[in-house]
Amino acid sequence: MLNNIFNTTHKSGFPLESRFSYILRNNGGGDLMDMERIENLSKPALILDLDALDRNCQVIAMHAKGKKIRVATKSIRSIDVIKRILASNECYQGIMTYSADESLVLVKDGFNDILLGYPSMDENSLMLIAREHPKEITVMVDSLAHVDYLIKLAKSVNGQFSICVDIDMSTNIFGFHFGVRRSSLRSSSEVLAIVEAIHASDVLHWKGIMGYEAQIAGVGDNVPHSYGKNTIIRLMKQKAKREVKRKREAIITALLQKGYTPALVNGGGTGSIHYTATDEQVSEITVGSGFYSPLLFDYYQEIKYEPALFFAIPIVRQAKADIYTCLGGGYIASGVTEQTKMPLPVYPYGMRLLSMEGAGEVQTPVSYSKERLSIGSAVVFRAAKAGEVCERFTEIHCYSESQSTSTVKTYRGEGMCFL
């Protein structure tokens, strides 16, 4: 609904802060979720366009080309929204969590295919998983130290663990590490050593492997005014795609030759779904950010999803004729600190953050000279990343053309704080 006034046709060359700032060119005219409803909200407020979310679900399902999609909870952080996504298409099966505690909360809420996507050293929660939920929750390892630790915990509670092995899928290009620093497993022999150690234990059960090609899925290659950098990144991505496929195939072949058949082979992310879906070795793709389509995904050449998640903050004072100061707004995305990690004001159209202040912890000044705004009026932003902004709100106000306004709780609203 909010996107009724969006012009989503992308053209390169807009200023860094503007691909979607020009979409409100009618300045809210037509229907910005009946902008009056946003003005009436208690602000700051988190806002979800359900129609855009639902369309993103269908587009992602189409790109999956029949593969299973596992929903990354860190990018959603609302139980109700996760359930809506899972119910939207039969390809959505299972979730990838980011915390052992989170996994336990969700399994009690009825989720039964949970892949804990990151190694955990949370002893109490892991022992509870081993004792009560070894089939519903699969935990992650990438070292013999992890394996030994889990064996000790499982035996201490007379329990078991289902295990997935995380593999480093980064690419070395002339000595440059193109990817993330996570798993230590890079070769078939290293992976085999872990799988053999798992099979040697009577309390661990190997499920499969995961390999996240972050250098393809997590690096923008269509950033305005960065033609040279974009070109280099695209070339590096093409090389990475070839090498990731070869590495994954080599590891799976080595496992099969030893008699180890993976029940799951997880790969991908929102930024690589087009590529990962073509890899016949992959059985499932993890996707999270694409459902909300945050600001960072404007800067991908092959990504075309609709912005669905926004936040509104109120103007609380006017510093000068063309500068308004808002309450809150400093919801900066994680990762390397740079301009692309700041939120972007998208309503009223033409509003800009101040380069010397950016988005502040409790105050965010914005420049706007087109018309006079009122104290108390709402300014609507998009966050740079998906689920992180949910940690700053207890509820999400949901809008669509077909139903009245509703609210759902975030993890915070449920009283949960995992990381």
CSV table of C-alpha atoms in Angstrom, one decimal:
chain,number,residue,atom,x,y,z
A,1,MET,CA,0.0,0.0,0.0
A,2,LEU,CA,2.8,2.4,0.9
A,3,ASN,CA,4.3,1.6,-2.4
A,4,ASN,CA,1.3,2.8,-4.3
A,5,ILE,CA,3.2,6.1,-4.9
A,6,PHE,CA,6.5,4.4,-5.5
A,7,ASN,CA,8.2,4.6,-8.8
A,8,THR,CA,10.3,1.4,-8.5
A,9,THR,CA,12.0,1.7,-11.9
A,10,HIS,CA,15.7,1.8,-11.1
A,11,LYS,CA,18.1,4.1,-13.0
A,12,SER,CA,21.7,4.4,-12.0
A,13,GLY,CA,23.3,7.7,-11.2
A,14,PHE,CA,21.0,9.1,-8.5
A,15,PRO,CA,22.8,10.6,-5.5
A,16,LEU,CA,23.7,8.0,-2.8
A,17,GLU,CA,20.8,9.0,-0.6
A,18,SER,CA,18.2,9.2,-3.2
A,19,ARG,CA,17.1,6.1,-5.2
A,20,PHE,CA,14.0,5.9,-3.2
A,21,SER,CA,13.8,9.5,-2.0
A,22,TYR,CA,12.4,10.6,-5.3
A,23,ILE,CA,9.6,8.0,-5.2
A,24,LEU,CA,7.5,10.3,-3.0
A,25,ARG,CA,7.6,12.9,-5.7
A,26,ASN,CA,4.0,13.8,-5.1
A,27,ASN,CA,4.9,14.4,-1.4
A,28,GLY,CA,2.5,11.9,0.0
A,29,GLY,CA,-0.2,12.7,-2.5
A,30,GLY,CA,-2.4,9.8,-3.6
A,31,ASP,CA,-1.9,7.6,-0.5
A,32,LEU,CA,1.0,7.1,1.8
A,33,MET,CA,-1.0,4.6,3.8
A,34,ASP,CA,-3.5,7.4,4.2
A,35,MET,CA,-0.6,9.4,5.7
A,36,GLU,CA,-3.0,10.7,8.3
A,37,ARG,CA,-2.9,7.2,9.9
A,38,ILE,CA,0.9,7.5,10.4
A,39,GLU,CA,0.5,11.0,11.8
A,40,ASN,CA,-1.9,9.6,14.4
A,41,LEU,CA,0.5,6.9,15.6
A,42,SER,CA,2.5,7.4,18.7
A,43,LYS,CA,6.0,8.0,17.4
A,44,PRO,CA,8.7,6.7,16.9
A,45,ALA,CA,6.8,3.9,15.2
A,46,LEU,CA,7.8,0.9,13.1
A,47,ILE,CA,5.6,0.4,10.0
A,48,LEU,CA,5.2,-2.6,7.7
A,49,ASP,CA,3.6,-2.5,4.3
A,50,LEU,CA,2.0,-6.0,4.2
A,51,ASP,CA,1.2,-5.8,0.5
A,52,ALA,CA,4.8,-5.1,-0.3
A,53,LEU,CA,5.9,-7.9,2.1
A,54,ASP,CA,3.5,-10.4,0.4
A,55,ARG,CA,4.7,-9.4,-3.1
A,56,ASN,CA,8.3,-9.9,-2.0
A,57,CYS,CA,7.4,-13.3,-0.6
A,58,GLN,CA,6.1,-14.3,-4.0
A,59,VAL,CA,9.0,-12.9,-6.0
A,60,ILE,CA,11.5,-14.7,-3.7
A,61,ALA,CA,9.6,-17.9,-4.1
A,62,MET,CA,9.7,-17.5,-7.9
A,63,HIS,CA,13.5,-16.9,-7.9
A,64,ALA,CA,14.0,-20.1,-5.7
A,65,LYS,CA,13.2,-22.2,-8.8
A,66,GLY,CA,11.6,-25.0,-6.7
A,67,LYS,CA,14.3,-25.1,-4.0
A,68,LYS,CA,13.4,-24.9,-0.3
A,69,ILE,CA,13.7,-21.5,1.3
A,70,ARG,CA,14.8,-21.3,4.9
A,71,VAL,CA,13.8,-18.0,6.5
A,72,ALA,CA,16.5,-16.1,8.4
A,73,THR,CA,15.0,-14.9,11.6
A,74,LYS,CA,17.6,-12.3,12.3
A,75,SER,CA,16.3,-10.3,9.4
A,76,ILE,CA,12.7,-10.5,10.6
A,77,ARG,CA,12.6,-10.5,14.4
A,78,SER,CA,8.8,-10.9,14.8
A,79,ILE,CA,7.2,-14.3,15.3
A,80,ASP,CA,4.0,-13.2,13.6
A,81,VAL,CA,5.8,-11.9,10.5
A,82,ILE,CA,7.9,-15.1,10.3
A,83,LYS,CA,4.7,-17.2,10.4
A,84,ARG,CA,3.1,-15.0,7.7
A,85,ILE,CA,6.1,-15.6,5.4
A,86,LEU,CA,6.2,-19.3,6.0
A,87,ALA,CA,2.5,-19.5,5.2
A,88,SER,CA,2.8,-17.5,2.0
A,89,ASN,CA,4.2,-20.3,-0.2
A,90,GLU,CA,5.0,-23.9,0.1
A,91,CYS,CA,8.7,-23.3,-0.7
A,92,TYR,CA,9.2,-21.7,2.7
A,93,GLN,CA,10.2,-24.5,5.0
A,94,GLY,CA,12.1,-24.1,8.2
A,95,ILE,CA,14.0,-21.2,9.8
A,96,MET,CA,17.6,-20.2,10.5
A,97,THR,CA,18.0,-18.7,13.9
A,98,TYR,CA,20.9,-16.7,15.3
A,99,SER,CA,20.9,-17.7,19.0
A,100,ALA,CA,20.4,-20.8,21.1
A,101,ASP,CA,18.0,-19.0,23.4
A,102,GLU,CA,16.0,-17.8,20.4
A,103,SER,CA,15.9,-21.3,19.0
A,104,LEU,CA,14.4,-22.6,22.3
A,105,VAL,CA,11.7,-19.8,22.4
A,106,LEU,CA,10.7,-20.6,18.8
A,107,VAL,CA,10.5,-24.3,19.2
A,108,LYS,CA,8.1,-23.8,22.0
A,109,ASP,CA,6.1,-21.6,19.7
A,110,GLY,CA,5.6,-24.5,17.3
A,111,PHE,CA,8.6,-24.2,14.9
A,112,ASN,CA,10.1,-27.6,14.3
A,113,ASP,CA,12.7,-27.2,11.6
A,114,ILE,CA,15.3,-24.9,13.1
A,115,LEU,CA,18.8,-24.5,11.9
A,116,LEU,CA,20.9,-22.5,14.5
A,117,GLY,CA,23.1,-20.8,11.9
A,118,TYR,CA,26.0,-19.8,14.2
A,119,PRO,CA,28.1,-21.8,16.7
A,120,SER,CA,27.0,-21.3,20.3
A,121,MET,CA,28.8,-21.6,23.6
A,122,ASP,CA,25.7,-21.0,25.6
A,123,GLU,CA,26.0,-24.1,27.8
A,124,ASN,CA,22.7,-24.0,29.6
A,125,SER,CA,20.7,-23.5,26.4
A,126,LEU,CA,22.7,-26.1,24.5
A,127,MET,CA,22.1,-28.7,27.2
A,128,LEU,CA,18.4,-28.0,27.0
A,129,ILE,CA,18.5,-28.5,23.3
A,130,ALA,CA,20.4,-31.7,23.6
A,131,ARG,CA,18.0,-33.0,26.3
A,132,GLU,CA,14.6,-31.9,24.9
A,133,HIS,CA,14.9,-30.8,21.2
A,134,PRO,CA,17.7,-32.7,19.4
A,135,LYS,CA,15.5,-33.4,16.4
A,136,GLU,CA,13.8,-30.0,16.0
A,137,ILE,CA,17.0,-27.9,16.4
A,138,THR,CA,20.2,-28.4,14.4
A,139,VAL,CA,23.3,-26.7,15.8
A,140,MET,CA,26.3,-25.4,13.9
A,141,VAL,CA,30.0,-26.4,14.1
A,142,ASP,CA,33.1,-25.5,12.2
A,143,SER,CA,35.9,-27.0,14.3
A,144,LEU,CA,36.9,-30.1,16.3
A,145,ALA,CA,36.7,-27.9,19.4
A,146,HIS,CA,33.0,-27.3,18.8
A,147,VAL,CA,32.5,-31.1,18.3
A,148,ASP,CA,34.3,-32.0,21.5
A,149,TYR,CA,32.3,-29.3,23.4
A,150,LEU,CA,28.9,-30.6,22.2
A,151,ILE,CA,29.8,-34.2,22.9
A,152,LYS,CA,30.6,-33.2,26.5
A,153,LEU,CA,27.4,-31.3,26.9
A,154,ALA,CA,25.2,-34.1,25.4
A,155,LYS,CA,26.7,-36.7,27.6
A,156,SER,CA,26.2,-34.6,30.7
A,157,VAL,CA,22.5,-34.5,30.2
A,158,ASN,CA,22.1,-37.9,28.5
A,159,GLY,CA,21.1,-36.1,25.3
A,160,GLN,CA,22.0,-35.7,21.6
A,161,PHE,CA,22.6,-33.1,19.0
A,162,SER,CA,21.9,-32.8,15.3
A,163,ILE,CA,24.8,-31.2,13.6
A,164,CYS,CA,25.4,-29.0,10.5
A,165,VAL,CA,29.0,-28.1,9.4
A,166,ASP,CA,29.7,-24.6,8.3
A,167,ILE,CA,32.2,-24.1,5.5
A,168,ASP,CA,34.1,-21.0,4.5
A,169,MET,CA,33.0,-20.1,0.9
A,170,SER,CA,35.1,-17.0,0.6
A,171,THR,CA,37.3,-16.4,-2.5
A,172,ASN,CA,41.0,-15.6,-2.7
A,173,ILE,CA,41.6,-13.2,-5.6
A,174,PHE,CA,45.4,-12.5,-6.0
A,175,GLY,CA,45.8,-12.6,-2.2
A,176,PHE,CA,42.7,-10.6,-1.5
A,177,HIS,CA,40.2,-12.3,0.8
A,178,PHE,CA,36.8,-11.7,-0.9
A,179,GLY,CA,34.2,-12.8,1.7
A,180,VAL,CA,33.7,-12.9,5.4
A,181,ARG,CA,35.8,-14.3,8.3
A,182,ARG,CA,33.7,-17.0,9.8
A,183,SER,CA,34.3,-20.7,9.4
A,184,SER,CA,37.8,-22.1,9.5
A,185,LEU,CA,36.9,-25.0,7.1
A,186,ARG,CA,38.1,-24.4,3.6
A,187,SER,CA,39.1,-27.7,2.1
A,188,SER,CA,37.4,-31.1,1.5
A,189,SER,CA,39.9,-32.8,3.9
A,190,GLU,CA,39.1,-30.3,6.7
A,191,VAL,CA,35.4,-30.9,6.3
A,192,LEU,CA,35.8,-34.6,6.2
A,193,ALA,CA,37.7,-34.6,9.5
A,194,ILE,CA,34.8,-32.8,11.2
A,195,VAL,CA,32.2,-35.1,9.7
A,196,GLU,CA,34.2,-38.2,10.7
A,197,ALA,CA,34.5,-36.9,14.2
A,198,ILE,CA,30.7,-36.4,14.4
A,199,HIS,CA,30.0,-39.9,13.0
A,200,ALA,CA,32.5,-41.4,15.6
A,201,SER,CA,30.3,-40.1,18.4
A,202,ASP,CA,27.1,-41.8,19.6
A,203,VAL,CA,25.5,-38.6,20.8
A,204,LEU,CA,26.0,-36.5,17.6
A,205,HIS,CA,24.1,-36.9,14.3
A,206,TRP,CA,25.3,-35.2,11.2
A,207,LYS,CA,22.6,-33.5,9.1
A,208,GLY,CA,24.6,-31.7,6.4
A,209,ILE,CA,26.6,-28.6,5.4
A,210,MET,CA,26.1,-24.9,5.1
A,211,GLY,CA,28.2,-22.6,2.9
A,212,TYR,CA,27.3,-18.9,2.9
A,213,GLU,CA,28.7,-17.1,-0.2
A,214,ALA,CA,28.7,-13.7,1.5
A,215,GLN,CA,30.9,-12.1,-1.2
A,216,ILE,CA,28.1,-12.7,-3.6
A,217,ALA,CA,25.0,-12.3,-1.3
A,218,GLY,CA,26.3,-9.5,0.9
A,219,VAL,CA,28.2,-7.0,-1.3
A,220,GLY,CA,26.4,-4.2,-3.3
A,221,ASP,CA,27.5,-3.8,-6.9
A,222,ASN,CA,25.3,-1.0,-8.1
A,223,VAL,CA,26.1,1.9,-5.7
A,224,PRO,CA,25.4,5.2,-7.4
A,225,HIS,CA,28.5,7.3,-8.3
A,226,SER,CA,30.8,4.2,-7.9
A,227,TYR,CA,31.1,3.0,-11.5
A,228,GLY,CA,34.7,1.8,-11.1
A,229,LYS,CA,34.1,0.0,-7.8
A,230,ASN,CA,30.9,-1.5,-9.1
A,231,THR,CA,32.6,-2.9,-12.2
A,232,ILE,CA,35.4,-4.5,-10.1
A,233,ILE,CA,33.0,-6.0,-7.7
A,234,ARG,CA,30.9,-7.5,-10.5
A,235,LEU,CA,34.0,-9.1,-12.0
A,236,MET,CA,35.0,-10.5,-8.6
A,237,LYS,CA,31.5,-11.8,-8.1
A,238,GLN,CA,31.6,-13.7,-11.4
A,239,LYS,CA,34.9,-15.3,-10.4
A,240,ALA,CA,33.5,-16.1,-7.0
A,241,LYS,CA,30.4,-17.8,-8.4
A,242,ARG,CA,32.5,-20.2,-10.4
A,243,GLU,CA,34.8,-21.0,-7.5
A,244,VAL,CA,32.0,-21.4,-4.9
A,245,LYS,CA,30.3,-23.9,-7.2
A,246,ARG,CA,33.5,-25.8,-7.7
A,247,LYS,CA,34.3,-25.9,-4.0
A,248,ARG,CA,30.9,-27.0,-2.9
A,249,GLU,CA,30.9,-29.7,-5.6
A,250,ALA,CA,34.3,-30.9,-4.5
A,251,ILE,CA,33.4,-31.1,-0.9
A,252,ILE,CA,30.1,-33.0,-1.5
A,253,THR,CA,31.9,-35.4,-3.9
A,254,ALA,CA,34.5,-36.1,-1.2
A,255,LEU,CA,31.8,-36.7,1.4
A,256,LEU,CA,29.8,-39.1,-0.9
A,257,GLN,CA,33.0,-41.0,-1.7
A,258,LYS,CA,33.4,-41.7,2.0
A,259,GLY,CA,29.7,-42.7,2.3
A,260,TYR,CA,28.5,-39.5,3.9
A,261,THR,CA,25.3,-38.2,2.3
A,262,PRO,CA,24.1,-34.8,3.5
A,263,ALA,CA,20.4,-34.5,4.2
A,264,LEU,CA,20.7,-30.7,3.7
A,265,VAL,CA,23.1,-28.5,1.8
A,266,ASN,CA,22.4,-24.9,2.7
A,267,GLY,CA,23.6,-21.9,0.8
A,268,GLY,CA,22.9,-18.4,-0.4
A,269,GLY,CA,21.2,-15.3,0.8
A,270,THR,CA,18.9,-12.6,-0.5
A,271,GLY,CA,21.7,-11.1,-2.6
A,272,SER,CA,22.7,-14.4,-4.2
A,273,ILE,CA,19.4,-16.3,-4.6
A,274,HIS,CA,19.5,-15.9,-8.4
A,275,TYR,CA,22.8,-17.7,-8.5
A,276,THR,CA,22.4,-20.2,-5.7
A,277,ALA,CA,19.1,-21.5,-7.1
A,278,THR,CA,21.0,-22.7,-10.2
A,279,ASP,CA,23.4,-24.8,-8.2
A,280,GLU,CA,22.1,-28.3,-8.3
A,281,GLN,CA,24.2,-29.2,-5.2
A,282,VAL,CA,22.2,-26.9,-3.0
A,283,SER,CA,19.0,-28.3,-1.4
A,284,GLU,CA,17.9,-25.1,0.4
A,285,ILE,CA,18.6,-21.4,0.3
A,286,THR,CA,18.5,-19.1,3.3
A,287,VAL,CA,16.7,-15.7,2.7
A,288,GLY,CA,15.9,-13.0,5.2
A,289,SER,CA,16.5,-9.4,4.2
A,290,GLY,CA,14.6,-9.6,0.9
A,291,PHE,CA,11.3,-9.8,2.7
A,292,TYR,CA,11.7,-6.3,4.1
A,293,SER,CA,14.0,-5.1,1.3
A,294,PRO,CA,16.0,-2.5,3.3
A,295,LEU,CA,18.1,0.3,1.9
A,296,LEU,CA,21.3,-1.6,1.3
A,297,PHE,CA,19.5,-3.8,-1.2
A,298,ASP,CA,18.9,-0.8,-3.5
A,299,TYR,CA,22.5,-1.1,-4.5
A,300,TYR,CA,22.4,-4.6,-6.0
A,301,GLN,CA,22.3,-5.0,-9.8
A,302,GLU,CA,20.2,-8.1,-9.8
A,303,ILE,CA,17.9,-7.4,-6.9
A,304,LYS,CA,14.4,-6.0,-7.4
A,305,TYR,CA,12.3,-6.1,-4.3
A,306,GLU,CA,9.9,-3.6,-2.8
A,307,PRO,CA,10.7,-1.6,0.4
A,308,ALA,CA,8.3,-3.0,3.0
A,309,LEU,CA,9.6,-1.8,6.4
A,310,PHE,CA,9.8,1.8,7.5
A,311,PHE,CA,9.9,3.9,10.6
A,312,ALA,CA,8.3,7.2,11.4
A,313,ILE,CA,9.7,9.7,13.9
A,314,PRO,CA,8.2,13.0,14.9
A,315,ILE,CA,9.5,16.5,14.3
A,316,VAL,CA,10.0,18.0,17.8
A,317,ARG,CA,11.6,21.4,16.9
A,318,GLN,CA,12.7,23.6,14.1
A,319,ALA,CA,16.3,24.7,14.4
A,320,LYS,CA,16.0,27.2,11.5
A,321,ALA,CA,13.8,27.9,8.6
A,322,ASP,CA,14.9,24.8,6.6
A,323,ILE,CA,16.1,22.5,9.3
A,324,TYR,CA,13.8,20.3,11.4
A,325,THR,CA,14.9,18.2,14.4
A,326,CYS,CA,13.2,14.8,14.9
A,327,LEU,CA,13.1,12.6,18.0
A,328,GLY,CA,15.2,9.4,17.7
A,329,GLY,CA,16.2,8.0,14.3
A,330,GLY,CA,19.8,6.9,15.0
A,331,TYR,CA,19.2,3.3,13.9
A,332,ILE,CA,22.5,2.7,12.3
A,333,ALA,CA,23.2,-0.7,10.6
A,334,SER,CA,25.9,-3.0,11.7
A,335,GLY,CA,29.1,-3.6,9.7
A,336,VAL,CA,31.8,-1.3,8.5
A,337,THR,CA,30.6,2.3,9.4
A,338,GLU,CA,29.9,4.2,6.2
A,339,GLN,CA,27.2,6.5,4.7
A,340,THR,CA,25.3,3.5,3.3
A,341,LYS,CA,24.6,2.2,6.8
A,342,MET,CA,22.6,5.3,7.8
A,343,PRO,CA,18.8,5.4,7.5
A,344,LEU,CA,17.3,7.4,4.7
A,345,PRO,CA,14.4,9.9,5.0
A,346,VAL,CA,11.8,9.1,2.2
A,347,TYR,CA,8.9,11.3,3.3
A,348,PRO,CA,8.4,14.2,2.8
A,349,TYR,CA,10.1,13.9,-0.5
A,350,GLY,CA,13.4,15.9,-0.8
A,351,MET,CA,14.3,15.7,2.8
A,352,ARG,CA,18.0,15.1,3.7
A,353,LEU,CA,20.1,14.2,6.7
A,354,LEU,CA,22.8,16.7,7.6
A,355,SER,CA,26.2,15.6,6.6
A,356,MET,CA,27.8,16.8,9.8
A,357,GLU,CA,25.3,15.1,12.2
A,358,GLY,CA,23.7,12.2,10.4
A,359,ALA,CA,21.1,10.1,12.3
A,360,GLY,CA,21.4,10.8,16.0
A,361,GLU,CA,20.9,8.7,19.2
A,362,VAL,CA,18.0,10.8,20.4
A,363,GLN,CA,17.8,13.6,17.8
A,364,THR,CA,18.0,13.6,14.1
A,365,PRO,CA,18.1,17.0,12.2
A,366,VAL,CA,16.9,17.0,8.6
A,367,SER,CA,17.0,19.7,6.0
A,368,TYR,CA,13.8,20.5,4.0
A,369,SER,CA,13.0,23.7,2.3
A,370,LYS,CA,10.0,22.9,0.0
A,371,GLU,CA,7.3,23.8,2.4
A,372,ARG,CA,6.8,24.6,6.1
A,373,LEU,CA,6.3,21.6,8.3
A,374,SER,CA,4.6,21.4,11.7
A,375,ILE,CA,6.0,20.4,15.0
A,376,GLY,CA,4.7,16.9,15.7
A,377,SER,CA,4.5,15.9,12.0
A,378,ALA,CA,6.0,12.6,11.0
A,379,VAL,CA,9.1,12.0,9.0
A,380,VAL,CA,9.3,8.5,7.4
A,381,PHE,CA,12.6,6.7,7.0
A,382,ARG,CA,14.0,3.4,5.7
A,383,ALA,CA,16.6,1.6,7.6
A,384,ALA,CA,19.8,0.3,5.9
A,385,LYS,CA,19.5,-3.3,7.1
A,386,ALA,CA,16.4,-5.4,7.8
A,387,GLY,CA,15.8,-6.9,11.2
A,388,GLU,CA,18.2,-4.8,13.3
A,389,VAL,CA,15.8,-1.9,13.5
A,390,CYS,CA,13.2,-4.2,15.1
A,391,GLU,CA,15.4,-4.2,18.3
A,392,ARG,CA,14.4,-0.5,18.8
A,393,PHE,CA,10.7,-1.1,18.8
A,394,THR,CA,8.2,-3.3,20.7
A,395,GLU,CA,5.6,-3.5,17.9
A,396,ILE,CA,5.1,-3.1,14.2
A,397,HIS,CA,2.2,-1.3,12.8
A,398,CYS,CA,0.9,-3.2,9.7
A,399,TYR,CA,-1.0,-1.7,6.8
A,400,SER,CA,-2.5,-3.1,3.6
A,401,GLU,CA,-5.2,-2.1,1.2
A,402,SER,CA,-7.3,-5.2,2.0
A,403,GLN,CA,-7.4,-4.9,5.8
A,404,SER,CA,-7.5,-2.4,8.6
A,405,THR,CA,-4.4,-1.4,10.5
A,406,SER,CA,-3.1,-4.0,12.9
A,407,THR,CA,-0.1,-4.5,15.1
A,408,VAL,CA,2.3,-7.4,15.7
A,409,LYS,CA,5.0,-7.6,18.3
A,410,THR,CA,8.7,-7.7,17.7
A,411,TYR,CA,11.0,-9.9,19.7
A,412,ARG,CA,11.5,-6.9,22.0
A,413,GLY,CA,7.8,-6.6,22.4
A,414,GLU,CA,7.6,-10.3,23.4
A,415,GLY,CA,10.2,-9.5,26.1
A,416,MET,CA,13.0,-11.2,24.3
A,417,CYS,CA,16.5,-9.9,23.7
A,418,PHE,CA,19.0,-12.4,22.3
A,419,LEU,CA,21.9,-10.4,20.8
